[in-house]
GROMACS .gro file of C-alpha atoms in nm:
model
  229
    1MET     CA    1  11.608  -2.903   5.642
    2GLY     CA    2  11.915  -2.701   5.550
    3GLN     CA    3  11.800  -2.661   5.185
    4ARG     CA    4  11.475  -2.512   5.295
    5ILE     CA    5  11.607  -2.232   5.510
    6PHE     CA    6  11.744  -1.881   5.409
    7SER     CA    7  11.929  -1.727   5.690
    8ARG     CA    8  12.113  -1.413   5.797
    9LYS     CA    9  12.361  -1.378   6.095
   10ILE     CA   10  12.255  -1.119   6.337
   11ARG     CA   11  12.487  -1.162   6.645
   12GLU     CA   12  12.769  -1.363   6.782
   13ASN     CA   13  12.931  -1.444   7.117
   14GLU     CA   14  13.188  -1.689   7.255
   15SER     CA   15  12.945  -1.976   7.278
   16GLU     CA   16  12.718  -1.959   6.984
   17VAL     CA   17  12.602  -1.753   6.680
   18LEU     CA   18  12.236  -1.642   6.636
   19PHE     CA   19  12.071  -1.634   6.300
   20VAL     CA   20  11.732  -1.511   6.184
   21ALA     CA   21  11.593  -1.705   5.893
   22THR     CA   22  11.298  -1.774   5.671
   23TRP     CA   23  11.200  -2.148   5.678
   24LEU     CA   24  11.051  -2.189   5.325
   25ASN     CA   25  10.854  -2.498   5.408
   26GLY     CA   26  10.737  -2.358   5.730
   27ILE     CA   27  10.614  -2.493   6.057
   28ARG     CA   28  10.351  -2.773   6.108
   29LYS     CA   29  10.002  -2.667   6.224
   30VAL     CA   30   9.687  -2.852   6.274
   31GLU     CA   31   9.377  -2.680   6.140
   32LYS     CA   32   9.038  -2.785   6.277
   33SER     CA   33   8.722  -2.793   6.044
   34GLU     CA   34   8.369  -2.881   6.134
   35CYS     CA   35   8.421  -3.260   6.121
   36SER     CA   36   8.793  -3.320   6.127
   37TYR     CA   37   9.141  -3.206   6.175
   38LYS     CA   38   9.412  -3.170   5.904
   39GLN     CA   39   9.784  -3.094   5.884
   40LEU     CA   40   9.858  -2.748   5.751
   41PRO     CA   41  10.210  -2.623   5.703
   42ILE     CA   42  10.272  -2.251   5.734
   43ALA     CA   43  10.523  -2.170   5.449
   44GLY     CA   44  10.776  -1.890   5.476
   45HIS     CA   45  10.780  -1.885   5.860
   46VAL     CA   46  11.041  -1.667   6.044
   47VAL     CA   47  11.272  -1.872   6.277
   48ASN     CA   48  11.588  -1.822   6.478
   49LEU     CA   49  11.893  -2.049   6.433
   50ILE     CA   50  12.143  -2.132   6.711
   51SER     CA   51  12.468  -2.264   6.583
   52LEU     CA   52  12.639  -2.559   6.721
   53PRO     CA   53  13.010  -2.642   6.713
   54SER     CA   54  13.122  -2.743   6.362
   55LEU     CA   55  13.177  -3.113   6.341
   56ASN     CA   56  13.312  -3.308   6.041
   57ALA     CA   57  13.194  -3.658   5.969
   58SER     CA   58  13.464  -3.848   6.173
   59GLU     CA   59  13.407  -3.614   6.480
   60PHE     CA   60  13.028  -3.631   6.454
   61ILE     CA   61  12.986  -3.996   6.574
   62GLU     CA   62  13.231  -3.946   6.866
   63GLU     CA   63  13.114  -3.595   6.987
   64ILE     CA   64  12.750  -3.593   6.906
   65THR     CA   65  12.638  -3.660   7.266
   66THR     CA   66  12.862  -3.413   7.430
   67ASN     CA   67  12.803  -3.127   7.163
   68LEU     CA   68  12.491  -3.168   6.981
   69PHE     CA   69  12.253  -3.329   7.234
   70TYR     CA   70  12.393  -3.144   7.523
   71LYS     CA   71  12.323  -2.822   7.360
   72LEU     CA   72  11.977  -2.925   7.264
   73GLU     CA   73  11.917  -3.056   7.623
   74GLN     CA   74  12.021  -2.715   7.766
   75TYR     CA   75  11.776  -2.539   7.542
   76MET     CA   76  11.495  -2.775   7.600
   77GLN     CA   77  11.516  -2.720   7.976
   78LEU     CA   78  11.442  -2.354   7.934
   79SER     CA   79  11.080  -2.265   8.036
   80ASP     CA   80  10.836  -2.269   7.737
   81SER     CA   81  11.118  -2.362   7.495
   82ILE     CA   82  11.022  -2.499   7.150
   83VAL     CA   83  11.253  -2.664   6.923
   84TYR     CA   84  11.145  -2.709   6.547
   85GLY     CA   85  11.436  -2.937   6.444
   86LEU     CA   86  11.801  -2.934   6.345
   87THR     CA   87  11.964  -2.812   6.023
   88LYS     CA   88  12.308  -2.795   5.873
   89ASP     CA   89  12.490  -2.491   5.735
   90THR     CA   90  12.602  -2.602   5.382
   91THR     CA   91  12.885  -2.345   5.392
   92THR     CA   92  13.046  -2.424   5.729
   93SER     CA   93  12.898  -2.777   5.786
   94GLY     CA   94  12.809  -2.649   6.132
   95TYR     CA   95  12.490  -2.783   6.286
   96MET     CA   96  12.211  -2.555   6.410
   97ILE     CA   97  11.908  -2.568   6.635
   98VAL     CA   98  11.591  -2.420   6.470
   99VAL     CA   99  11.372  -2.238   6.723
  100PRO     CA  100  11.092  -1.979   6.707
  101ASP     CA  101  11.155  -1.619   6.658
  102GLU     CA  102  11.084  -1.513   7.021
  103PHE     CA  103  10.955  -1.174   6.918
  104ASN     CA  104  10.739  -1.276   6.621
  105SER     CA  105  10.420  -1.207   6.789
  106ILE     CA  106  10.499  -0.827   6.850
  107ARG     CA  107  10.641  -0.756   6.508
  108ASN     CA  108  10.439  -0.511   6.304
  109GLU     CA  109  10.471  -0.381   5.956
  110PHE     CA  110  10.361  -0.036   6.078
  111PHE     CA  111  10.687  -0.004   6.297
  112GLY     CA  112  10.906  -0.045   5.983
  113GLU     CA  113  11.172  -0.302   5.895
  114CYS     CA  114  11.476  -0.391   6.089
  115LYS     CA  115  11.800  -0.310   5.892
  116TYR     CA  116  11.979  -0.600   6.055
  117CYS     CA  117  11.744  -0.889   6.017
  118ARG     CA  118  11.505  -0.753   5.753
  119GLN     CA  119  11.202  -0.847   5.962
  120HIS     CA  120  10.925  -0.610   6.082
  121ASN     CA  121  11.020  -0.402   6.393
  122THR     CA  122  10.874  -0.486   6.732
  123PHE     CA  123  10.830  -0.107   6.812
  124PHE     CA  124  10.876   0.213   6.637
  125ALA     CA  125  11.214   0.194   6.443
  126TRP     CA  126  11.330  -0.066   6.697
  127CYS     CA  127  11.388  -0.443   6.666
  128GLN     CA  128  11.404  -0.622   7.004
  129LEU     CA  129  11.603  -0.902   6.860
  130CYS     CA  130  11.876  -0.697   6.694
  131ASP     CA  131  11.891  -0.334   6.827
  132PRO     CA  132  11.969  -0.388   7.189
  133TRP     CA  133  12.253  -0.621   7.095
  134GLU     CA  134  12.408  -0.375   6.846
  135ALA     CA  135  12.380  -0.091   7.102
  136ALA     CA  136  12.586  -0.302   7.352
  137GLN     CA  137  12.874  -0.327   7.105
  138ASP     CA  138  13.184  -0.132   7.024
  139TRP     CA  139  13.220   0.093   7.329
  140THR     CA  140  13.365   0.093   7.672
  141SER     CA  141  13.359   0.320   7.968
  142GLY     CA  142  13.704   0.191   8.074
  143ASP     CA  143  13.546   0.026   8.382
  144GLU     CA  144  13.426  -0.340   8.365
  145TYR     CA  145  13.152  -0.299   8.623
  146ILE     CA  146  13.009   0.022   8.466
  147ASP     CA  147  13.012  -0.154   8.121
  148GLU     CA  148  12.820  -0.457   8.272
  149CYS     CA  149  12.569  -0.230   8.423
  150ILE     CA  150  12.494  -0.024   8.117
  151LYS     CA  151  12.481  -0.329   7.887
  152LYS     CA  152  12.242  -0.515   8.122
  153PHE     CA  153  12.002  -0.228   8.078
  154GLN     CA  154  12.065  -0.200   7.704
  155LEU     CA  155  11.987  -0.562   7.635
  156LYS     CA  156  11.650  -0.518   7.802
  157THR     CA  157  11.541  -0.194   7.631
  158THR     CA  158  11.231  -0.223   7.423
  159ASN     CA  159  11.218   0.134   7.281
  160TYR     CA  160  11.481   0.337   7.094
  161GLU     CA  161  11.423   0.648   7.289
  162GLU     CA  162  11.462   0.497   7.626
  163ILE     CA  163  11.795   0.312   7.588
  164ILE     CA  164  12.070   0.413   7.824
  165GLU     CA  165  12.421   0.465   7.684
  166TRP     CA  166  12.772   0.544   7.773
  167ILE     CA  167  12.847   0.919   7.679
  168PRO     CA  168  13.216   1.014   7.629
  169PHE     CA  169  13.294   1.325   7.842
  170ASP     CA  170  13.420   1.499   7.532
  171LYS     CA  171  13.074   1.489   7.385
  172LEU     CA  172  12.959   1.732   7.655
  173GLN     CA  173  13.023   2.095   7.594
  174SER     CA  174  12.981   2.420   7.789
  175ILE     CA  175  12.972   2.254   8.139
  176LYS     CA  176  12.905   2.504   8.400
  177GLY     CA  177  12.737   2.577   8.732
  178ASN     CA  178  12.694   2.380   9.053
  179GLN     CA  179  12.438   2.137   8.885
  180PHE     CA  180  12.680   2.087   8.594
  181ALA     CA  181  12.464   2.187   8.306
  182ALA     CA  182  12.596   2.080   7.976
  183ILE     CA  183  12.521   2.062   7.601
  184TRP     CA  184  12.546   1.702   7.471
  185SER     CA  185  12.662   1.725   7.117
  186ASP     CA  186  12.526   1.397   6.984
  187GLY     CA  187  12.196   1.458   7.158
  188ILE     CA  188  11.909   1.240   7.279
  189ARG     CA  189  11.762   0.958   7.062
  190LYS     CA  190  11.446   1.040   6.890
  191VAL     CA  191  11.221   0.840   6.651
  192LYS     CA  192  11.138   1.045   6.341
  193ASN     CA  193  10.841   0.987   6.118
  194ASP     CA  194  10.977   1.052   5.761
  195ASP     CA  195  10.727   1.100   5.480
  196HIS     CA  196  10.938   0.857   5.245
  197LEU     CA  197  11.120   0.631   5.491
  198GLY     CA  198  10.862   0.592   5.759
  199TYR     CA  199  10.976   0.567   6.127
  200ILE     CA  200  11.358   0.602   6.156
  201GLN     CA  201  11.613   0.640   6.441
  202SER     CA  202  11.747   0.981   6.470
  203ARG     CA  203  11.881   1.233   6.739
  204ILE     CA  204  11.820   1.577   6.865
  205GLN     CA  205  12.168   1.721   6.855
  206PHE     CA  206  12.320   1.964   7.097
  207TYR     CA  207  12.070   1.887   7.357
  208ARG     CA  208  12.086   2.058   7.707
  209VAL     CA  209  12.135   1.805   7.989
  210ASN     CA  210  12.232   1.810   8.362
  211LEU     CA  211  12.511   1.597   8.505
  212MET     CA  212  12.515   1.427   8.842
  213LYS     CA  213  12.858   1.391   9.000
  214PHE     CA  214  12.960   1.094   9.221
  215ASP     CA  215  13.220   1.141   9.499
  216SER     CA  216  13.558   0.990   9.401
  217SER     CA  217  13.526   0.747   9.697
  218ARG     CA  218  13.216   0.601   9.554
  219ASN     CA  219  13.308   0.294   9.358
  220ALA     CA  220  13.144   0.128   9.055
  221LEU     CA  221  12.937  -0.120   9.278
  222ASP     CA  222  12.775   0.189   9.444
  223PHE     CA  223  12.694   0.335   9.106
  224ILE     CA  224  12.537   0.012   8.993
  225LYS     CA  225  12.316   0.006   9.319
  226TYR     CA  226  12.210   0.359   9.257
  227VAL     CA  227  12.095   0.312   8.900
  228SER     CA  228  11.935  -0.012   8.968
  229LYS     CA  229  11.687   0.130   9.217
   0.00000   0.00000   0.00000
């Protein structure tokens, strides 16, 4: 299967790497006609690849049960899970599970193309597979609990304009008044419809906002409970 897949890495964590790919031969389908059924492959089908630990030939026989099949079993136990098969990365010799693109049904050409996976977006200028993950990278509030809370919401976001983010205090200007009115220099997220580029991610800079102050005695867990209501 490896020579029939063109893939692109889109995210990585400690336990696995996720790729989006085009399976050139495509998935198997059964087509019904008036009098019979026939096999009909759907060529050029978009799939996801979940990487497995890299195993060389001598390790494979010894560790296949505890590595390959264990990971397969974990995935198969998920509700409504589908596995198309296994493949092998010809560059790293790592094994991968081939599964459906979970957002394929809501991708639409009208929403534009994702700059990370190069597939149609799932909403205006937003790819549910890639953008939430990218938004959750390369920042910290300095508090583990606050980070966890914000990233939890980020990874569930389905719309570019609705994502919550950590805003460094130095990005807020002209703070004044009892209600702490301020100017956010980066500004709010806005989807712009460009005549040449279509729908693109942008911001309305120097946007007026209000700040809500928490008492110093209120810890991060109180904050998480508040924003989770």
